Short mmCIF file of C-alpha atoms in Angstrom, two decimals:
data_model
loop_
_atom_site.label_atom_id
_atom_site.label_comp_id
_atom_site.label_asym_id
_atom_site.label_seq_id
_atom_site.Cartn_x
_atom_site.Cartn_y
_atom_site.Cartn_z
CA MET A 285 -60.31 -14.91 9.74
CA THR A 286 -61.31 -17.84 7.99
CA ILE A 287 -59.52 -20.36 7.05
CA ALA A 288 -60.73 -19.25 3.13
CA SER A 289 -58.96 -15.88 3.95
CA VAL A 290 -55.72 -17.32 5.25
CA SER A 291 -55.17 -19.40 2.41
CA GLN A 292 -56.00 -16.71 0.13
CA ALA A 293 -53.38 -14.68 1.61
CA VAL A 294 -50.72 -17.21 2.01
CA LEU A 295 -51.35 -18.34 -1.85
CA LEU A 296 -51.15 -14.48 -2.78
CA SER A 297 -48.20 -14.32 -1.06
CA LEU A 298 -46.40 -17.57 -2.85
CA THR A 299 -47.09 -16.06 -5.88
CA ILE A 300 -45.22 -12.69 -5.07
CA ALA A 301 -42.47 -15.55 -3.36
CA GLY A 302 -42.12 -16.23 -7.42
CA LEU A 303 -41.30 -12.39 -8.58
CA TYR A 304 -38.76 -12.09 -5.44
CA ALA A 305 -37.37 -15.50 -6.48
CA ALA A 306 -36.68 -14.48 -9.65
CA VAL A 307 -35.28 -11.10 -8.63
CA ALA A 308 -32.69 -13.17 -6.36
CA ALA A 309 -32.08 -16.23 -8.58
CA GLY A 310 -30.19 -13.78 -11.21
CA LEU A 311 -29.04 -11.95 -8.05
CA THR A 312 -27.66 -14.91 -6.51
CA LEU A 313 -25.94 -16.64 -9.73
CA THR A 314 -23.77 -13.36 -10.27
CA VAL A 315 -22.76 -12.67 -6.59
CA GLY A 316 -22.50 -16.29 -5.75
CA VAL A 317 -19.86 -16.54 -8.77
CA THR A 318 -18.26 -13.42 -9.27
CA ARG A 319 -18.63 -12.08 -5.90
CA ILE A 320 -19.94 -8.53 -6.88
CA ILE A 321 -22.53 -7.38 -5.15
CA ASN A 322 -24.33 -5.40 -7.61
CA PHE A 323 -26.66 -3.06 -6.13
CA ALA A 324 -27.62 -2.18 -9.87
CA HIS A 325 -29.48 -5.71 -10.37
CA GLY A 326 -32.64 -4.20 -8.80
CA GLU A 327 -32.22 -1.21 -11.71
CA PHE A 328 -32.18 -3.57 -14.32
CA VAL A 329 -35.04 -5.29 -13.59
CA MET A 330 -36.28 -1.86 -13.59
CA LEU A 331 -35.39 -1.08 -16.72
CA GLY A 332 -37.02 -4.71 -17.82
CA ALA A 333 -40.11 -3.39 -15.95
CA PHE A 334 -40.31 -0.14 -18.14
CA LEU A 335 -39.23 -1.62 -21.64
CA THR A 336 -41.91 -4.76 -21.05
CA TYR A 337 -44.26 -1.68 -20.25
CA TRP A 338 -43.84 0.26 -23.11
CA LEU A 339 -43.87 -2.79 -25.70
CA HIS A 340 -47.15 -3.23 -24.37
CA THR A 341 -48.23 0.45 -24.13
CA ARG A 342 -46.73 1.29 -28.07
CA TYR A 343 -46.41 -1.47 -29.85
CA ALA A 344 -49.16 -3.84 -27.97
CA LEU A 345 -46.82 -6.49 -27.53
CA SER A 346 -47.98 -9.50 -25.50
CA PRO A 347 -46.28 -9.36 -21.88
CA TRP A 348 -44.72 -12.52 -22.88
CA LEU A 349 -42.62 -11.70 -25.74
CA GLY A 350 -41.74 -8.26 -23.51
CA MET A 351 -40.21 -10.52 -21.19
CA ALA A 352 -38.60 -12.53 -23.31
CA ALA A 353 -37.34 -9.33 -25.24
CA SER A 354 -36.43 -7.46 -22.07
CA GLY A 355 -34.39 -10.36 -20.82
CA VAL A 356 -32.33 -10.30 -24.15
CA ALA A 357 -32.25 -6.46 -23.52
CA LEU A 358 -30.27 -6.75 -20.45
CA GLY A 359 -28.36 -9.75 -21.04
CA LEU A 360 -26.80 -7.20 -23.30
CA PHE A 361 -26.80 -3.98 -21.63
CA SER A 362 -25.34 -6.42 -18.93
CA MET A 363 -22.55 -7.37 -21.15
CA LEU A 364 -21.89 -3.82 -21.84
CA VAL A 365 -21.51 -2.72 -18.09
CA TYR A 366 -19.46 -5.61 -17.66
CA ARG A 367 -17.23 -4.99 -20.51
CA VAL A 368 -16.03 -1.24 -19.77
CA PHE A 369 -16.91 -0.88 -16.22
CA LEU A 370 -16.78 -3.97 -13.84
CA ALA A 371 -13.95 -6.10 -15.42
CA ARG A 372 -12.42 -3.21 -14.47
CA VAL A 373 -13.24 -2.41 -11.36
CA LEU A 374 -13.02 -6.19 -10.55
CA LYS A 375 -9.17 -6.01 -10.12
CA GLN A 376 -9.77 -3.26 -7.53
CA ASP A 377 -10.33 -3.52 -3.78
CA GLU A 378 -13.81 -5.18 -3.29
CA HIS A 379 -15.01 -1.62 -1.52
CA ASN A 380 -14.28 -0.33 -4.59
CA GLN A 381 -16.67 -2.98 -6.08
CA LEU A 382 -19.33 -1.98 -4.40
CA LEU A 383 -19.28 1.83 -4.62
CA ALA A 384 -19.09 1.27 -8.04
CA THR A 385 -22.01 -0.92 -8.78
CA LEU A 386 -23.89 1.44 -5.45
CA GLY A 387 -22.73 3.96 -7.74
CA LEU A 388 -24.49 2.90 -11.26
CA SER A 389 -27.74 1.72 -9.08
CA ILE A 390 -28.30 5.59 -8.99
CA LEU A 391 -27.32 6.67 -11.60
CA LEU A 392 -29.74 4.56 -13.39
CA LEU A 393 -32.91 5.40 -11.04
CA ASN A 394 -31.99 8.98 -11.68
CA ILE A 395 -31.56 9.02 -15.49
CA ALA A 396 -34.81 7.01 -15.81
CA VAL A 397 -36.52 10.22 -13.19
CA ILE A 398 -35.01 12.45 -15.56
CA LEU A 399 -36.12 10.45 -18.65
CA TRP A 400 -39.48 8.77 -17.56
CA SER A 401 -40.76 11.26 -15.14
CA PRO A 402 -40.88 9.39 -10.98
CA ASP A 403 -45.23 8.71 -11.80
CA PRO A 404 -45.97 5.66 -11.28
CA ARG A 405 -47.22 3.75 -14.46
CA VAL A 406 -49.76 0.49 -14.51
CA MET A 407 -49.44 -1.76 -17.30
CA GLN A 408 -53.10 -1.98 -18.06
CA ALA A 409 -52.02 -6.26 -19.78
CA PRO A 410 -55.05 -8.45 -20.57
CA ALA A 411 -54.68 -11.60 -18.02
CA LEU A 412 -52.00 -13.61 -19.37
CA LEU A 413 -53.78 -16.75 -17.55
CA PRO A 414 -57.36 -17.38 -16.48
CA SER A 415 -57.13 -17.11 -12.62
CA LEU A 416 -56.91 -20.11 -10.31
CA ARG A 417 -60.28 -21.11 -8.21
CA LEU A 418 -59.81 -23.65 -5.28
CA GLY A 419 -62.77 -23.63 -3.44
CA ASP A 420 -63.02 -19.86 -2.33
CA VAL A 421 -60.04 -19.21 -2.79
CA SER A 422 -58.95 -17.50 -6.22
CA ILE A 423 -55.79 -16.52 -7.46
CA PRO A 424 -55.68 -13.80 -10.40
CA GLY A 425 -53.85 -14.89 -13.55
CA ASN A 426 -51.18 -13.02 -13.75
CA ASN A 427 -50.03 -13.05 -10.27
CA PHE A 428 -50.43 -17.03 -11.40
CA ALA A 429 -48.09 -15.95 -14.11
CA VAL A 430 -45.34 -14.33 -12.00
CA ALA A 431 -45.58 -17.44 -10.09
CA LEU A 432 -45.10 -19.65 -12.90
CA VAL A 433 -42.35 -17.74 -14.47
CA GLY A 434 -40.59 -17.38 -11.48
CA LEU A 435 -39.93 -20.23 -10.56
CA THR A 436 -39.22 -21.80 -14.02
CA LEU A 437 -36.36 -19.05 -14.01
CA PHE A 438 -34.83 -20.45 -11.09
CA LEU A 439 -34.58 -23.59 -12.15
CA VAL A 440 -32.80 -22.54 -15.35
CA MET A 441 -30.44 -20.84 -13.14
CA LEU A 442 -30.40 -23.68 -10.70
CA TRP A 443 -30.01 -26.25 -14.03
CA ILE A 444 -27.36 -23.84 -15.09
CA LYS A 445 -25.40 -24.18 -12.55
CA THR A 446 -25.88 -28.17 -12.14
CA HIS A 447 -26.21 -29.46 -15.70
CA THR A 448 -23.64 -27.79 -18.11
CA ARG A 449 -20.50 -27.46 -18.39
CA TYR A 450 -20.73 -23.69 -18.15
CA GLY A 451 -22.10 -24.03 -15.01
CA THR A 452 -19.07 -26.19 -13.63
CA GLN A 453 -16.75 -23.78 -14.70
CA MET A 454 -18.83 -21.02 -12.94
CA ARG A 455 -18.55 -23.17 -9.86
CA PHE A 456 -14.61 -23.49 -10.24
CA ALA A 457 -14.41 -19.75 -10.82
CA SER A 458 -15.97 -18.93 -7.78
CA ASP A 459 -14.40 -21.70 -5.70
CA ASP A 460 -10.72 -20.80 -6.63
CA PRO A 461 -10.53 -18.31 -9.14
CA GLU A 462 -6.98 -18.93 -9.37
CA LEU A 463 -7.30 -22.98 -9.64
CA ALA A 464 -9.63 -22.39 -12.35
CA LEU A 465 -7.47 -20.50 -14.71
CA HIS A 466 -4.55 -23.36 -13.65
CA ALA A 467 -7.22 -26.12 -15.39
CA GLY A 468 -7.41 -23.65 -18.40
CA ILE A 469 -10.69 -22.04 -17.44
CA ASN A 470 -10.93 -18.35 -19.23
CA VAL A 471 -12.24 -17.00 -15.54
CA ASP A 472 -12.89 -13.63 -16.84
CA ARG A 473 -15.20 -14.63 -19.35
CA VAL A 474 -16.59 -16.83 -17.23
CA PHE A 475 -17.41 -14.01 -14.67
CA GLU A 476 -18.81 -12.44 -17.76
CA LEU A 477 -20.88 -14.89 -18.40
CA SER A 478 -22.64 -15.26 -15.10
CA PHE A 479 -23.01 -11.88 -15.11
CA VAL A 480 -24.72 -11.36 -18.65
CA ILE A 481 -26.75 -14.38 -17.37
CA GLY A 482 -27.65 -12.58 -14.16
CA GLY A 483 -29.03 -9.23 -16.17
CA ALA A 484 -31.04 -11.51 -18.32
CA ALA A 485 -32.87 -13.08 -15.25
CA ALA A 486 -33.09 -9.20 -14.26
CA GLY A 487 -34.50 -8.53 -17.32
CA VAL A 488 -37.09 -11.45 -17.48
CA SER A 489 -37.97 -10.62 -13.68
CA GLY A 490 -39.04 -6.73 -14.54
CA GLY A 491 -41.57 -8.00 -16.88
CA LEU A 492 -43.11 -9.78 -13.69
CA VAL A 493 -42.91 -6.24 -11.96
CA ALA A 494 -45.31 -4.66 -14.67
CA LEU A 495 -47.86 -7.52 -14.34
CA VAL A 496 -48.55 -6.82 -10.87
CA LEU A 497 -46.41 -3.83 -9.41
CA TYR A 498 -46.73 -0.51 -10.67
CA VAL A 499 -43.89 0.58 -13.11
CA GLN A 500 -41.56 3.32 -11.66
CA PRO A 501 -38.08 4.20 -11.37
CA THR A 502 -37.88 3.26 -7.87
CA VAL A 503 -39.48 -0.18 -8.52
CA GLY A 504 -35.39 -1.73 -8.13
CA VAL A 505 -34.53 -0.52 -4.94
CA ASP A 506 -37.01 -2.50 -2.53
CA LEU A 507 -36.82 -5.58 -4.57
CA VAL A 508 -33.19 -5.55 -4.64
CA ILE A 509 -33.06 -5.03 -0.98
CA ARG A 510 -35.14 -8.02 -0.73
CA ALA A 511 -33.23 -10.26 -2.72
CA PHE A 512 -30.42 -9.65 -1.04
CA ALA A 513 -31.99 -10.71 2.34
CA ILE A 514 -33.33 -13.32 0.38
CA ILE A 515 -29.62 -14.70 -0.61
CA ALA A 516 -28.42 -14.13 2.83
CA LEU A 517 -31.55 -16.26 4.46
CA GLY A 518 -30.66 -19.02 2.02
CA GLY A 519 -27.17 -18.55 2.07
CA LEU A 520 -25.08 -17.44 -0.51
CA GLY A 521 -24.78 -18.50 -4.03
CA ASN A 522 -27.56 -21.30 -2.71
CA ILE A 523 -29.72 -21.37 -5.42
CA PRO A 524 -32.26 -23.84 -3.73
CA GLY A 525 -31.63 -21.77 -0.46
CA ALA A 526 -32.64 -18.77 -2.35
CA LEU A 527 -36.28 -20.30 -2.99
CA VAL A 528 -36.70 -21.07 0.63
CA GLY A 529 -35.83 -17.41 1.43
CA ALA A 530 -38.14 -16.13 -1.47
CA ALA A 531 -41.12 -17.80 0.24
CA ILE A 532 -40.35 -16.93 3.81
CA LEU A 533 -39.92 -13.38 3.00
CA ALA A 534 -42.96 -13.21 1.17
CA LEU A 535 -44.98 -15.13 3.43
CA ALA A 536 -44.02 -12.95 6.50
CA GLU A 537 -44.08 -9.44 4.75
CA GLY A 538 -48.02 -11.08 3.39
CA LEU A 539 -49.52 -12.70 6.13
CA THR A 540 -48.61 -9.09 8.38
CA SER A 541 -49.93 -6.94 6.00
CA THR A 542 -53.11 -8.86 5.87
CA PHE A 543 -53.80 -9.83 8.90
CA VAL A 544 -52.31 -7.12 11.25
CA PRO A 545 -54.35 -4.05 11.40
CA GLN A 546 -52.40 -1.44 9.81
CA GLY A 547 -50.45 -3.89 8.69
CA GLY A 548 -49.69 -2.66 5.48
CA SER A 549 -46.68 -0.74 6.53
CA TRP A 550 -45.56 -3.45 8.66
CA GLY A 551 -44.70 -6.09 6.55
CA PHE A 552 -41.65 -5.28 4.81
CA GLY A 553 -40.05 -4.61 8.50
CA VAL A 554 -41.59 -7.68 10.18
CA ALA A 555 -40.15 -10.13 6.75
CA PHE A 556 -36.69 -7.95 7.96
CA LEU A 557 -37.02 -8.83 11.42
CA LEU A 558 -37.45 -12.00 10.44
CA LEU A 559 -33.83 -12.19 8.61
CA LEU A 560 -32.21 -10.33 11.28
CA LEU A 561 -33.19 -13.18 13.62
CA VAL A 562 -31.97 -15.90 11.29
CA LEU A 563 -28.76 -14.46 11.00
CA ILE A 564 -28.09 -13.90 14.83
CA VAL A 565 -28.66 -18.01 15.22
CA ARG A 566 -27.38 -18.94 11.72
CA PRO A 567 -24.70 -16.04 10.14
CA SER A 568 -24.48 -18.19 6.89
CA GLY A 569 -27.77 -18.12 6.54
CA LEU A 570 -30.22 -21.04 6.79
CA PHE A 571 -28.67 -23.64 4.12
CA GLY A 572 -25.17 -21.71 4.05
CA LYS A 573 -22.07 -23.69 4.67
CA GLN A 574 -20.20 -22.58 7.29
CA VAL A 575 -17.27 -20.19 6.20
CA GLN A 576 -14.02 -21.82 6.89
CA THR A 577 -10.99 -19.23 6.37
CA MET B 81 9.62 -34.30 -27.87
CA ASN B 82 8.52 -32.30 -25.11
CA ARG B 83 11.71 -30.28 -24.67
CA VAL B 84 10.83 -27.42 -22.46
CA GLN B 85 13.07 -24.47 -22.48
CA VAL B 86 12.86 -21.81 -19.51
CA ARG B 87 14.36 -18.48 -18.73
CA ILE B 88 12.84 -15.92 -16.31
CA GLU B 89 13.94 -12.49 -15.69
CA LYS B 90 13.32 -10.46 -12.54
CA ALA B 91 10.41 -12.25 -11.01
CA GLY B 92 8.92 -11.35 -7.86
CA TYR B 93 6.21 -9.45 -6.16
CA GLY B 94 5.71 -5.53 -6.78
CA ASP B 95 8.86 -3.82 -5.79
CA LEU B 96 9.96 -7.00 -4.29
CA MET B 97 12.43 -8.94 -6.84
CA VAL B 98 13.05 -12.60 -5.44
CA VAL B 99 14.57 -14.17 -8.06
CA PRO B 100 16.63 -12.13 -10.55
CA HIS B 101 17.51 -14.87 -13.22
CA LEU B 102 16.97 -18.26 -13.57
CA GLU B 103 17.24 -20.94 -16.86
CA PHE B 104 17.27 -24.53 -17.31
CA ALA B 105 15.69 -27.14 -19.80
CA VAL B 106 14.31 -30.14 -18.94
CA SER B 107 12.69 -33.16 -21.37
CA GLY B 108 9.94 -35.53 -21.78
CA GLY B 109 10.28 -38.60 -19.53
CA GLU B 110 12.56 -36.52 -17.25
CA LEU B 111 11.96 -35.04 -13.69
CA LEU B 112 13.67 -31.61 -12.53
CA VAL B 113 13.61 -31.11 -9.22
CA LEU B 114 14.26 -27.54 -7.80
CA LEU B 115 15.47 -27.47 -4.31
CA GLY B 116 16.30 -24.81 -1.42
CA PRO B 117 15.20 -23.96 1.60
CA ASN B 118 12.18 -21.72 2.83
CA GLY B 119 11.81 -18.67 0.88
CA ALA B 120 14.97 -19.77 -1.84
CA GLY B 121 12.57 -18.44 -4.52
CA LYS B 122 11.37 -22.16 -5.67
CA THR B 123 7.32 -20.65 -5.73
CA THR B 124 7.86 -17.50 -7.03
CA SER B 125 9.88 -19.21 -10.33
CA LEU B 126 7.16 -21.83 -10.75
CA ARG B 127 4.85 -18.79 -10.65
CA ALA B 128 6.30 -16.82 -12.63
CA LEU B 129 6.74 -19.65 -14.98
CA VAL B 130 2.68 -19.74 -15.12
CA GLY B 131 2.23 -16.22 -15.13
CA THR B 132 0.77 -15.67 -11.50
CA VAL B 133 3.71 -13.73 -9.98
CA ASP B 134 4.58 -10.19 -11.62
CA VAL B 135 8.32 -10.92 -14.31
CA SER B 136 10.38 -8.53 -16.00
CA ARG B 137 10.80 -11.58 -19.19
CA ARG B 138 9.88 -14.99 -19.55
CA THR B 139 10.68 -17.24 -22.18
CA LEU B 140 9.06 -20.56 -22.54
CA ARG B 141 8.95 -22.68 -25.37
CA LEU B 142 8.04 -26.33 -25.70
CA ASP B 143 10.03 -28.26 -28.45
CA ASP B 144 9.33 -25.50 -31.64
CA ARG B 145 6.53 -23.61 -29.97
CA ASP B 146 6.91 -20.60 -28.30
CA LEU B 147 4.37 -19.88 -25.19
CA SER B 148 6.41 -16.91 -23.97
CA ARG B 149 3.55 -15.16 -24.53
CA LEU B 150 0.38 -17.21 -23.15
CA SER B 151 -1.35 -15.94 -19.89
CA THR B 152 -2.06 -18.23 -17.22
CA TRP B 153 -5.43 -20.06 -18.75
CA GLN B 154 -4.16 -20.53 -22.14
CA LEU B 155 -0.66 -22.04 -20.82
CA ALA B 156 -3.45 -24.44 -19.88
CA HIS B 157 -4.81 -25.45 -23.49
CA ALA B 158 -1.14 -25.62 -24.91
CA GLY B 159 -0.11 -28.42 -22.51
CA VAL B 160 1.34 -26.93 -18.93
CA ALA B 161 -0.44 -28.00 -16.06
CA PHE B 162 0.41 -26.46 -12.85
CA VAL B 163 -0.73 -28.11 -9.82
CA PRO B 164 -0.17 -25.08 -6.93
CA ASP B 165 1.30 -26.15 -3.62
CA GLY B 166 -1.56 -26.48 -0.24
CA ALA B 167 -3.21 -29.56 -2.35
CA ARG B 168 -5.66 -27.52 -3.77
CA CYS B 169 -8.82 -28.67 -5.50
CA PHE B 170 -12.35 -27.41 -6.06
CA ALA B 171 -13.97 -27.83 -2.34
CA ASN B 172 -17.11 -28.01 -3.56
CA ALA B 173 -17.26 -30.07 -6.30
CA THR B 174 -17.05 -33.89 -6.05
CA VAL B 175 -13.73 -36.12 -7.25
CA GLU B 176 -15.59 -36.71 -10.36
CA GLU B 177 -16.72 -33.08 -10.75
CA ASN B 178 -13.26 -31.97 -10.33
CA LEU B 179 -11.78 -34.53 -12.72
CA ARG B 180 -14.48 -34.18 -15.83
CA GLY B 181 -14.58 -30.52 -15.60
CA ALA B 182 -10.60 -30.35 -15.76
CA PHE B 183 -11.10 -32.68 -19.26
CA GLU B 184 -14.15 -30.30 -20.04
CA ALA B 185 -12.40 -26.72 -19.94
CA LEU B 186 -10.38 -28.11 -22.65
CA ARG B 187 -11.90 -30.52 -24.98
CA PRO B 188 -14.67 -30.26 -27.30
CA ARG B 189 -18.22 -31.61 -26.26
CA GLY B 190 -18.14 -35.35 -27.21
CA ALA B 191 -14.83 -36.78 -26.50
CA GLN B 192 -16.73 -39.31 -24.06
CA GLY B 193 -13.54 -41.93 -25.24
CA GLU B 194 -10.93 -39.52 -24.47
CA ARG B 195 -12.36 -39.13 -21.02
CA ARG B 196 -12.85 -42.65 -19.70
CA ARG B 197 -9.54 -43.45 -21.36
CA LEU B 198 -7.73 -40.52 -18.85
CA LEU B 199 -9.84 -41.18 -16.21
CA ASP B 200 -9.09 -44.92 -15.95
CA THR B 201 -5.08 -43.67 -16.09
CA VAL B 202 -5.38 -41.53 -13.32
CA PHE B 203 -8.00 -43.96 -11.44
CA ASN B 204 -5.41 -46.95 -11.72
CA LEU B 205 -2.89 -44.82 -10.09
CA PHE B 206 -4.87 -43.66 -7.45
CA PRO B 207 -6.85 -46.20 -6.90
CA ILE B 208 -8.25 -44.60 -4.24
CA LEU B 209 -10.05 -41.59 -5.80
CA HIS B 210 -12.06 -44.21 -7.84
CA GLN B 211 -13.58 -45.29 -4.61
CA ARG B 212 -14.51 -41.44 -3.58
CA GLN B 213 -15.73 -40.60 -6.60
CA GLY B 214 -18.49 -38.79 -5.58
CA GLN B 215 -17.11 -37.44 -2.74
CA LEU B 216 -16.67 -33.57 -2.00
CA ALA B 217 -12.85 -33.00 -2.78
CA GLY B 218 -12.92 -30.06 0.50
CA SER B 219 -13.79 -33.26 3.18
CA MET B 220 -11.35 -35.45 1.40
CA SER B 221 -8.14 -35.64 4.01
CA GLY B 222 -4.73 -33.85 3.08
CA GLY B 223 -3.13 -36.96 1.10
CA GLN B 224 -6.52 -37.79 -1.16
CA ARG B 225 -6.74 -33.67 -2.16
CA GLN B 226 -3.19 -33.92 -3.27
CA MET B 227 -3.78 -36.78 -5.23
CA LEU B 228 -6.83 -35.23 -6.89
CA ALA B 229 -4.75 -32.02 -7.53
CA ILE B 230 -2.35 -34.27 -9.58
CA ALA B 231 -4.66 -36.34 -11.51
CA ARG B 232 -6.55 -32.76 -12.40
CA ALA B 233 -3.74 -32.08 -14.14
CA LEU B 234 -3.59 -35.19 -15.62
CA MET B 235 -7.03 -34.76 -17.22
CA ILE B 236 -5.22 -32.91 -19.56
CA GLU B 237 -2.27 -35.04 -20.65
CA PRO B 238 0.11 -32.25 -20.01
CA LYS B 239 3.24 -32.32 -22.09
CA LEU B 240 4.94 -30.15 -19.05
CA LEU B 241 3.60 -30.69 -15.62
CA ILE B 242 4.84 -28.34 -12.47
CA LEU B 243 4.34 -29.45 -9.34
CA ASP B 244 4.52 -26.90 -6.26
CA GLU B 245 5.93 -28.97 -2.94
CA PRO B 246 3.51 -31.92 -3.55
CA SER B 247 5.03 -33.42 -0.35
CA ALA B 248 4.01 -30.32 1.62
CA GLY B 249 1.99 -31.43 5.18
CA LEU B 250 1.80 -35.13 4.52
CA ALA B 251 2.95 -38.20 6.29
CA PRO B 252 5.64 -39.84 4.95
CA LYS B 253 3.98 -43.00 4.06
CA LEU B 254 1.78 -40.77 2.14
CA VAL B 255 5.23 -39.00 0.99
CA GLU B 256 6.29 -42.51 -0.58
CA GLU B 257 3.07 -43.39 -2.10
CA LEU B 258 3.19 -39.97 -4.10
CA PHE B 259 5.98 -40.12 -5.12
CA GLU B 260 5.93 -43.71 -6.21
CA ALA B 261 3.21 -42.50 -8.48
CA LEU B 262 5.40 -39.78 -9.40
CA GLY B 263 7.65 -41.50 -10.60
CA ARG B 264 5.39 -43.89 -12.60
CA ILE B 265 3.83 -40.99 -14.16
CA LYS B 266 7.53 -39.90 -15.73
CA ASP B 267 8.03 -43.02 -16.89
CA SER B 268 4.54 -43.63 -18.88
CA ALA B 269 3.40 -40.19 -19.51
CA GLY B 270 6.01 -38.57 -21.57
CA CYS B 271 5.49 -35.34 -20.09
CA ALA B 272 8.33 -33.64 -18.51
CA ILE B 273 8.37 -32.57 -15.30
CA LEU B 274 9.57 -29.81 -13.20
CA MET B 275 8.76 -30.15 -9.29
CA ALA B 276 9.79 -27.77 -6.11
CA GLU B 277 9.96 -29.59 -3.09
CA GLN B 278 11.73 -29.36 0.22
CA ASN B 279 11.53 -33.22 0.66
CA PHE B 280 15.72 -33.82 -0.60
CA ALA B 281 15.38 -37.62 0.10
CA ALA B 282 12.26 -38.18 -1.47
CA ALA B 283 12.44 -35.97 -3.94
CA MET B 284 16.21 -37.07 -5.05
CA GLY B 285 14.79 -40.76 -4.79
CA ILE B 286 12.99 -39.91 -8.07
CA ALA B 287 14.73 -36.95 -9.91
CA ASP B 288 16.74 -36.90 -12.82
CA SER B 289 18.10 -33.77 -12.46
CA CYS B 290 18.07 -31.07 -9.86
CA LEU B 291 18.96 -27.37 -9.42
CA VAL B 292 19.54 -25.80 -5.66
CA LEU B 293 17.94 -22.48 -5.38
CA ASP B 294 19.70 -20.19 -2.86
CA GLU B 295 18.53 -16.62 -2.08
CA GLY B 296 16.88 -16.25 -5.60
CA HIS B 297 20.30 -17.74 -7.23
CA VAL B 298 21.33 -21.28 -8.80
CA ALA B 299 23.37 -22.26 -6.30
CA LEU B 300 24.17 -25.72 -7.98
CA ALA B 301 22.64 -27.28 -10.62
CA GLY B 302 23.54 -31.00 -12.48
CA PRO B 303 22.56 -34.12 -12.43
CA ALA B 304 20.69 -35.75 -9.89
CA ALA B 305 23.44 -38.75 -9.25
CA GLU B 306 26.47 -36.47 -8.59
CA ILE B 307 24.21 -34.55 -6.21
CA ARG B 308 23.21 -37.16 -4.25
CA HIS B 309 26.94 -38.23 -3.50
CA ASN B 310 28.22 -34.92 -3.36
CA GLU B 311 28.63 -34.34 0.34
CA ARG B 312 29.86 -31.07 0.50
CA LEU B 313 27.41 -29.50 -1.78
CA ARG B 314 24.51 -31.33 0.07
CA VAL B 315 25.84 -29.77 3.71
CA ALA B 316 26.64 -26.08 2.59
CA TYR B 317 23.15 -25.98 0.48
CA LEU B 318 20.91 -28.36 2.28
CA GLY B 319 21.65 -28.88 5.39
CA LEU B 320 21.90 -32.28 5.41
#
């Protein structure tokens, strides 16, 4: 274990943290505002990955544009899902919401398997950015791009929530939906908007997945579990907290799989052991407020 | 003029009907207080009016406009501001964000001057809010949150201001301060005010007319001056 190998592992983990952060950023916006636990977020990511992959392999579209197209496509798809499906379920009991999004997740996953087979695919894209060399350490260009886009997506979510008037309305609607109605806010539309923005973020994250992971129908499953873990670590609805959560999770996973013999299969487990420990000590997450009821 | 006419039929919660029928009118610059003990149907009536409880028929007219079909959030855009009970604010936002957000929910971009003017008005009414602009609403005392709740409602320049038990849970000194402010709003803002209260003495100090509810029915209605001096009615319906 040399300094170079450790720094290499740390930097690579941090780029993966960028991907996790991107997936979690959209989810935390949606969950934080609407309180819908959207299990299908992972499948939205998967659809974005497939779209970016095909746009590249069939139409030779640059993954940069593929990402943007996936963002738009999944934003529109989220609007459809919200209008015909979730808006109705939102008025129901919370358990029904959970089952509804879980059902949607399984449905989308299986449709993908039927239509496109479960085979993993690799997008043969030229590196989007030159690789980053720091002394003996080198970060492949696509990893660098993932980290960069992930972080940007994160900052955009944060900016929407804190610096736009829709952001204020989102915060009001999540704080006290009924009072928000009395303040003249069309809460239903604000919920829809936050769901659509979350979906668009999932689409862009899918583009990142296509750059560094296998494109396959099940790719969203592990990612959405990680995203929920990251949100729990950072505290519900706390966007900066989720960024730290993503870094912690990716580092725990990356370092375990690099330095523990046969650690490849341990990484996921160690990361979640860490999550359990944090939640035992601080049930509201590292940066979450203690909930008062 | 801000003349408000209200009629409510069968308001309640699912199968539980609390208020069978209620009708009243209130004009700009006038304060109508709904009195009555707990469970008399005051809150239910107000919530039926703003559309957050079940009601089989609601008629709401503001001058020549028929607002009967508007939903809760649309009513705010039509100039009806509701301050629910419990000094509710957007707890995770600052005082300034609560006020600015309420203004921006209704107004187009760039109405800076108007926002400034309304902010000055509410800060003038409640100077403590000016000092606490940057504080999170959830971390303030009950009295300060109630002031913020009312200030938030005033940021939309309402034509009808509806308050549900604004004095509940406040110390007598604060109640006095709050009602003094309400009196000033009544005189200067030109809006009609409808208020549910249990604090008879404080409410009668500023009310122009009053309506006493008893188990969902109107037990007594009339100008405040009459009811204030009607010993028999006070004892019978208000236990005073």
